């Protein structure tokens, strides 16, 4: 966190974002930054869709409480939520 703070204060990075972690991990990182006067995260990129909603338990409420922006990824669950046929193989095949 100290190194990330240094990057922000040097002007090399404008803001800090995190991705894909447990709520308690994110909370701990924010607390360490706060305690030491370091730059806190302002955004969270989280795995979130209708099939995977685990982040609703802890991570999303923590982010809302701390006014951290949420940017979900895999919103269509790698195509599983948009496919007509559920048995379609979406893996890339190399020939």
Tab-separated table of N, CA and C in Angstrom:
chain	number	residue	atom	x	y	z
A	1	UNK	N	0.818	-1.184	0.000
A	1	UNK	CA	0.000	0.000	0.000
A	1	UNK	C	0.872	1.261	0.000
A	2	UNK	N	1.988	1.184	0.692
A	2	UNK	CA	2.874	2.346	0.729
A	2	UNK	C	3.434	2.644	-0.660
A	3	UNK	N	3.797	1.606	-1.392
A	3	UNK	CA	4.320	1.782	-2.751
A	3	UNK	C	3.259	2.360	-3.668
A	4	UNK	N	2.029	1.864	-3.566
A	4	UNK	CA	0.936	2.399	-4.378
A	4	UNK	C	0.697	3.871	-4.053
A	5	UNK	N	0.729	4.205	-2.772
A	5	UNK	CA	0.573	5.586	-2.346
A	5	UNK	C	1.666	6.460	-2.957
A	6	UNK	N	2.893	5.957	-2.969
A	6	UNK	CA	4.001	6.698	-3.562
A	6	UNK	C	3.792	6.972	-5.043
A	7	UNK	N	3.206	6.013	-5.750
A	7	UNK	CA	2.929	6.200	-7.179
A	7	UNK	C	1.893	7.292	-7.400
A	8	UNK	N	0.884	7.331	-6.535
A	8	UNK	CA	-0.143	8.373	-6.647
A	8	UNK	C	0.462	9.737	-6.327
A	9	UNK	N	1.198	9.819	-5.233
A	9	UNK	CA	1.760	11.106	-4.813
A	9	UNK	C	2.817	11.628	-5.779
A	10	UNK	N	3.473	10.733	-6.522
A	10	UNK	CA	4.466	11.163	-7.515
A	10	UNK	C	3.812	11.603	-8.816
A	11	UNK	N	2.510	11.348	-8.952
A	11	UNK	CA	1.792	11.738	-10.162
A	11	UNK	C	1.824	10.688	-11.257
A	12	UNK	N	2.437	9.551	-11.008
A	12	UNK	CA	2.505	8.491	-12.015
A	12	UNK	C	1.185	7.736	-12.132
A	13	UNK	N	0.384	7.769	-11.081
A	13	UNK	CA	-0.919	7.090	-11.045
A	13	UNK	C	-1.936	8.087	-10.504
A	14	UNK	N	-3.110	8.150	-11.131
A	14	UNK	CA	-4.127	9.111	-10.684
A	14	UNK	C	-4.967	8.601	-9.520
A	15	UNK	N	-5.305	7.324	-9.550
A	15	UNK	CA	-6.176	6.758	-8.518
A	15	UNK	C	-5.899	5.268	-8.419
A	16	UNK	N	-6.331	4.677	-7.299
A	16	UNK	CA	-6.109	3.247	-7.084
A	16	UNK	C	-7.399	2.462	-7.228
A	17	UNK	N	-7.308	1.346	-7.939
A	17	UNK	CA	-8.425	0.435	-8.083
A	17	UNK	C	-7.984	-0.965	-7.696
A	18	UNK	N	-8.913	-1.738	-7.194
A	18	UNK	CA	-8.636	-3.118	-6.792
A	18	UNK	C	-9.538	-4.043	-7.603
A	19	UNK	N	-9.232	-5.323	-7.542
A	19	UNK	CA	-10.024	-6.277	-8.297
A	19	UNK	C	-10.090	-7.623	-7.586
A	20	UNK	N	-11.281	-8.194	-7.585
A	20	UNK	CA	-11.526	-9.590	-7.204
A	20	UNK	C	-10.832	-10.024	-5.919
A	21	UNK	N	-11.415	-9.657	-4.801
A	21	UNK	CA	-10.911	-10.126	-3.514
A	21	UNK	C	-12.074	-10.260	-2.549
A	22	UNK	N	-11.810	-10.877	-1.424
A	22	UNK	CA	-12.841	-11.008	-0.401
A	22	UNK	C	-13.062	-9.657	0.276
A	23	UNK	N	-14.262	-9.479	0.803
A	23	UNK	CA	-14.597	-8.240	1.483
A	23	UNK	C	-13.657	-7.916	2.620
A	24	UNK	N	-13.301	-8.910	3.428
A	24	UNK	CA	-12.415	-8.648	4.563
A	24	UNK	C	-11.026	-8.205	4.097
A	25	UNK	N	-10.561	-8.737	2.960
A	25	UNK	CA	-9.259	-8.336	2.436
A	25	UNK	C	-9.278	-6.867	2.012
A	26	UNK	N	-10.331	-6.502	1.301
A	26	UNK	CA	-10.457	-5.120	0.843
A	26	UNK	C	-10.581	-4.176	2.036
A	27	UNK	N	-11.381	-4.539	2.999
A	27	UNK	CA	-11.545	-3.733	4.202
A	27	UNK	C	-10.204	-3.531	4.901
A	28	UNK	N	-9.434	-4.609	5.029
A	28	UNK	CA	-8.124	-4.516	5.684
A	28	UNK	C	-7.181	-3.577	4.934
A	29	UNK	N	-7.167	-3.655	3.615
A	29	UNK	CA	-6.308	-2.774	2.824
A	29	UNK	C	-6.697	-1.307	3.023
A	30	UNK	N	-7.992	-1.050	3.040
A	30	UNK	CA	-8.469	0.317	3.239
A	30	UNK	C	-8.093	0.827	4.635
A	31	UNK	N	-8.178	-0.048	5.619
A	31	UNK	CA	-7.838	0.323	6.993
A	31	UNK	C	-6.349	0.641	7.126
A	32	UNK	N	-5.499	-0.168	6.495
A	32	UNK	CA	-4.050	0.073	6.530
A	32	UNK	C	-3.729	1.417	5.885
A	33	UNK	N	-4.369	1.698	4.752
A	33	UNK	CA	-4.141	2.977	4.070
A	33	UNK	C	-4.582	4.129	4.966
A	34	UNK	N	-5.745	4.005	5.560
A	34	UNK	CA	-6.272	5.060	6.442
A	34	UNK	C	-5.341	5.288	7.635
A	35	UNK	N	-4.919	4.220	8.270
A	35	UNK	CA	-4.072	4.289	9.461
A	35	UNK	C	-2.746	4.987	9.182
A	36	UNK	N	-2.205	4.774	7.986
A	36	UNK	CA	-0.893	5.314	7.636
A	36	UNK	C	-0.939	6.599	6.805
A	37	UNK	N	-2.144	7.082	6.532
A	37	UNK	CA	-2.265	8.299	5.728
A	37	UNK	C	-1.963	8.093	4.262
A	38	UNK	N	-2.122	6.871	3.795
A	38	UNK	CA	-1.852	6.540	2.398
A	38	UNK	C	-3.121	6.662	1.560
A	39	UNK	N	-2.942	6.673	0.268
A	39	UNK	CA	-4.059	6.734	-0.672
A	39	UNK	C	-4.896	5.463	-0.572
A	40	UNK	N	-6.203	5.657	-0.499
A	40	UNK	CA	-7.126	4.527	-0.429
A	40	UNK	C	-7.622	4.165	-1.837
A	41	UNK	N	-8.146	2.966	-1.979
A	41	UNK	CA	-8.750	2.557	-3.253
A	41	UNK	C	-10.039	3.343	-3.477
A	42	UNK	N	-10.282	3.720	-4.736
A	42	UNK	CA	-11.512	4.431	-5.070
A	42	UNK	C	-12.422	3.603	-5.969
A	43	UNK	N	-11.926	2.454	-6.449
A	43	UNK	CA	-12.754	1.616	-7.309
A	43	UNK	C	-12.456	0.133	-7.069
A	44	UNK	N	-13.468	-0.669	-7.331
A	44	UNK	CA	-13.364	-2.124	-7.202
A	44	UNK	C	-13.952	-2.748	-8.458
A	45	UNK	N	-13.143	-3.575	-9.116
A	45	UNK	CA	-13.615	-4.345	-10.262
A	45	UNK	C	-13.915	-5.736	-9.726
A	46	UNK	N	-15.191	-6.073	-9.674
A	46	UNK	CA	-15.577	-7.335	-9.055
A	46	UNK	C	-16.325	-8.249	-10.023
A	47	UNK	N	-16.146	-9.551	-9.817
A	47	UNK	CA	-16.839	-10.583	-10.586
A	47	UNK	C	-18.276	-10.615	-10.090
A	48	UNK	N	-19.225	-10.302	-10.977
A	48	UNK	CA	-20.614	-10.187	-10.521
A	48	UNK	C	-21.570	-10.384	-11.688
A	49	UNK	N	-22.503	-11.292	-11.534
A	49	UNK	CA	-23.545	-11.518	-12.524
A	49	UNK	C	-24.678	-12.320	-11.872
A	50	UNK	N	-25.687	-12.670	-12.638
A	50	UNK	CA	-26.831	-13.395	-12.074
A	50	UNK	C	-26.480	-14.803	-11.601
A	51	UNK	N	-25.399	-15.365	-12.110
A	51	UNK	CA	-24.993	-16.703	-11.676
A	51	UNK	C	-24.015	-16.658	-10.507
A	52	UNK	N	-23.234	-15.592	-10.412
A	52	UNK	CA	-22.273	-15.444	-9.323
A	52	UNK	C	-22.574	-14.146	-8.582
A	53	UNK	N	-23.179	-14.282	-7.404
A	53	UNK	CA	-23.608	-13.108	-6.646
A	53	UNK	C	-22.976	-13.063	-5.252
A	54	UNK	N	-21.910	-13.790	-5.052
A	54	UNK	CA	-21.267	-13.885	-3.747
A	54	UNK	C	-20.860	-12.523	-3.180
A	55	UNK	N	-20.465	-11.603	-4.052
A	55	UNK	CA	-19.998	-10.300	-3.584
A	55	UNK	C	-21.096	-9.478	-2.914
A	56	UNK	N	-22.361	-9.881	-3.083
A	56	UNK	CA	-23.460	-9.177	-2.416
A	56	UNK	C	-23.384	-9.312	-0.897
A	57	UNK	N	-22.732	-10.362	-0.416
A	57	UNK	CA	-22.676	-10.614	1.030
A	57	UNK	C	-21.819	-9.596	1.761
A	58	UNK	N	-20.597	-9.372	1.285
A	58	UNK	CA	-19.670	-8.500	2.005
A	58	UNK	C	-19.042	-7.409	1.138
A	59	UNK	N	-18.488	-7.796	0.001
A	59	UNK	CA	-17.687	-6.843	-0.772
A	59	UNK	C	-18.496	-5.635	-1.226
A	60	UNK	N	-19.648	-5.854	-1.811
A	60	UNK	CA	-20.450	-4.732	-2.316
A	60	UNK	C	-20.897	-3.813	-1.177
A	61	UNK	N	-21.410	-4.342	-0.062
A	61	UNK	CA	-21.759	-3.438	1.041
A	61	UNK	C	-20.568	-2.640	1.578
A	62	UNK	N	-19.396	-3.264	1.660
A	62	UNK	CA	-18.199	-2.544	2.117
A	62	UNK	C	-17.869	-1.414	1.146
A	63	UNK	N	-17.917	-1.705	-0.139
A	63	UNK	CA	-17.616	-0.683	-1.143
A	63	UNK	C	-18.617	0.468	-1.066
A	64	UNK	N	-19.885	0.144	-0.919
A	64	UNK	CA	-20.895	1.206	-0.813
A	64	UNK	C	-20.670	2.052	0.430
A	65	UNK	N	-20.382	1.411	1.536
A	65	UNK	CA	-20.140	2.123	2.788
A	65	UNK	C	-18.963	3.084	2.656
A	66	UNK	N	-17.931	2.661	1.931
A	66	UNK	CA	-16.718	3.470	1.774
A	66	UNK	C	-16.743	4.341	0.524
A	67	UNK	N	-17.891	4.380	-0.145
A	67	UNK	CA	-18.064	5.188	-1.362
A	67	UNK	C	-17.041	4.839	-2.439
A	68	UNK	N	-16.817	3.537	-2.620
A	68	UNK	CA	-15.908	3.014	-3.631
A	68	UNK	C	-16.734	2.605	-4.850
A	69	UNK	N	-16.327	3.062	-6.024
A	69	UNK	CA	-17.039	2.734	-7.264
A	69	UNK	C	-16.926	1.246	-7.567
A	70	UNK	N	-17.998	0.675	-8.099
A	70	UNK	CA	-18.030	-0.740	-8.477
A	70	UNK	C	-18.088	-0.866	-9.992
A	71	UNK	N	-17.226	-1.695	-10.539
A	71	UNK	CA	-17.240	-1.993	-11.963
A	71	UNK	C	-17.275	-3.513	-12.112
A	72	UNK	N	-18.470	-4.085	-12.292
A	72	UNK	CA	-18.551	-5.543	-12.401
A	72	UNK	C	-17.969	-6.042	-13.717
A	73	UNK	N	-17.369	-7.225	-13.653
A	73	UNK	CA	-16.918	-7.870	-14.879
A	73	UNK	C	-17.601	-9.227	-14.989
A	74	UNK	N	-17.607	-9.757	-16.182
A	74	UNK	CA	-18.281	-11.014	-16.511
A	74	UNK	C	-19.778	-10.919	-16.223
A	75	UNK	N	-20.368	-9.793	-16.609
A	75	UNK	CA	-21.786	-9.570	-16.334
A	75	UNK	C	-22.695	-10.550	-17.071
A	76	UNK	N	-22.221	-11.122	-18.151
A	76	UNK	CA	-23.007	-12.143	-18.862
A	76	UNK	C	-22.472	-13.544	-18.604
A	77	UNK	N	-21.671	-13.690	-17.564
A	77	UNK	CA	-21.134	-14.992	-17.134
A	77	UNK	C	-20.473	-15.732	-18.292
A	78	UNK	N	-19.533	-15.071	-18.925
A	78	UNK	CA	-18.793	-15.633	-20.056
A	78	UNK	C	-19.723	-16.141	-21.156
A	79	UNK	N	-20.857	-15.457	-21.341
A	79	UNK	CA	-21.813	-15.805	-22.395
A	79	UNK	C	-22.917	-16.753	-21.965
A	80	UNK	N	-22.800	-17.350	-20.792
A	80	UNK	CA	-23.820	-18.311	-20.364
A	80	UNK	C	-25.190	-17.666	-20.166
A	81	UNK	N	-25.237	-16.376	-19.894
A	81	UNK	CA	-26.516	-15.698	-19.704
A	81	UNK	C	-27.091	-15.128	-20.994
A	82	UNK	N	-26.373	-15.249	-22.096
A	82	UNK	CA	-26.853	-14.690	-23.353
A	82	UNK	C	-26.998	-15.728	-24.466
A	83	UNK	N	-26.680	-16.962	-24.178
A	83	UNK	CA	-26.687	-18.009	-25.186
A	83	UNK	C	-28.069	-18.649	-25.307
A	84	UNK	N	-28.451	-18.976	-26.503
A	84	UNK	CA	-29.728	-19.650	-26.719
A	84	UNK	C	-29.663	-21.110	-26.271
A	85	UNK	N	-28.544	-21.745	-26.533
A	85	UNK	CA	-28.410	-23.155	-26.171
A	85	UNK	C	-27.374	-23.294	-25.069
A	86	UNK	N	-27.761	-23.848	-23.931
A	86	UNK	CA	-26.897	-23.947	-22.767
A	86	UNK	C	-25.725	-24.901	-22.961
A	87	UNK	N	-25.857	-25.851	-23.857
A	87	UNK	CA	-24.788	-26.835	-24.024
A	87	UNK	C	-23.702	-26.376	-24.992
A	88	UNK	N	-23.804	-25.165	-25.537
A	88	UNK	CA	-22.801	-24.663	-26.472
A	88	UNK	C	-21.458	-24.494	-25.788
A	89	UNK	N	-20.417	-24.945	-26.449
A	89	UNK	CA	-19.055	-24.834	-25.930
A	89	UNK	C	-18.498	-23.466	-26.311
A	90	UNK	N	-18.107	-22.654	-25.312
A	90	UNK	CA	-17.597	-21.315	-25.586
A	90	UNK	C	-16.077	-21.234	-25.569
A	91	UNK	N	-15.428	-22.358	-25.322
A	91	UNK	CA	-13.969	-22.319	-25.311
A	91	UNK	C	-13.437	-22.094	-26.707
A	92	UNK	N	-12.338	-21.379	-26.781
A	92	UNK	CA	-11.719	-21.125	-28.080
A	92	UNK	C	-10.955	-22.377	-28.510
A	93	UNK	N	-11.192	-22.786	-29.726
A	93	UNK	CA	-10.497	-23.960	-30.260
A	93	UNK	C	-9.434	-23.498	-31.252
A	94	UNK	N	-8.245	-23.984	-31.086
A	94	UNK	CA	-7.155	-23.642	-32.001
A	94	UNK	C	-6.915	-24.844	-32.908
A	95	UNK	N	-6.928	-24.581	-34.205
A	95	UNK	CA	-6.742	-25.659	-35.187
A	95	UNK	C	-5.388	-25.590	-35.808
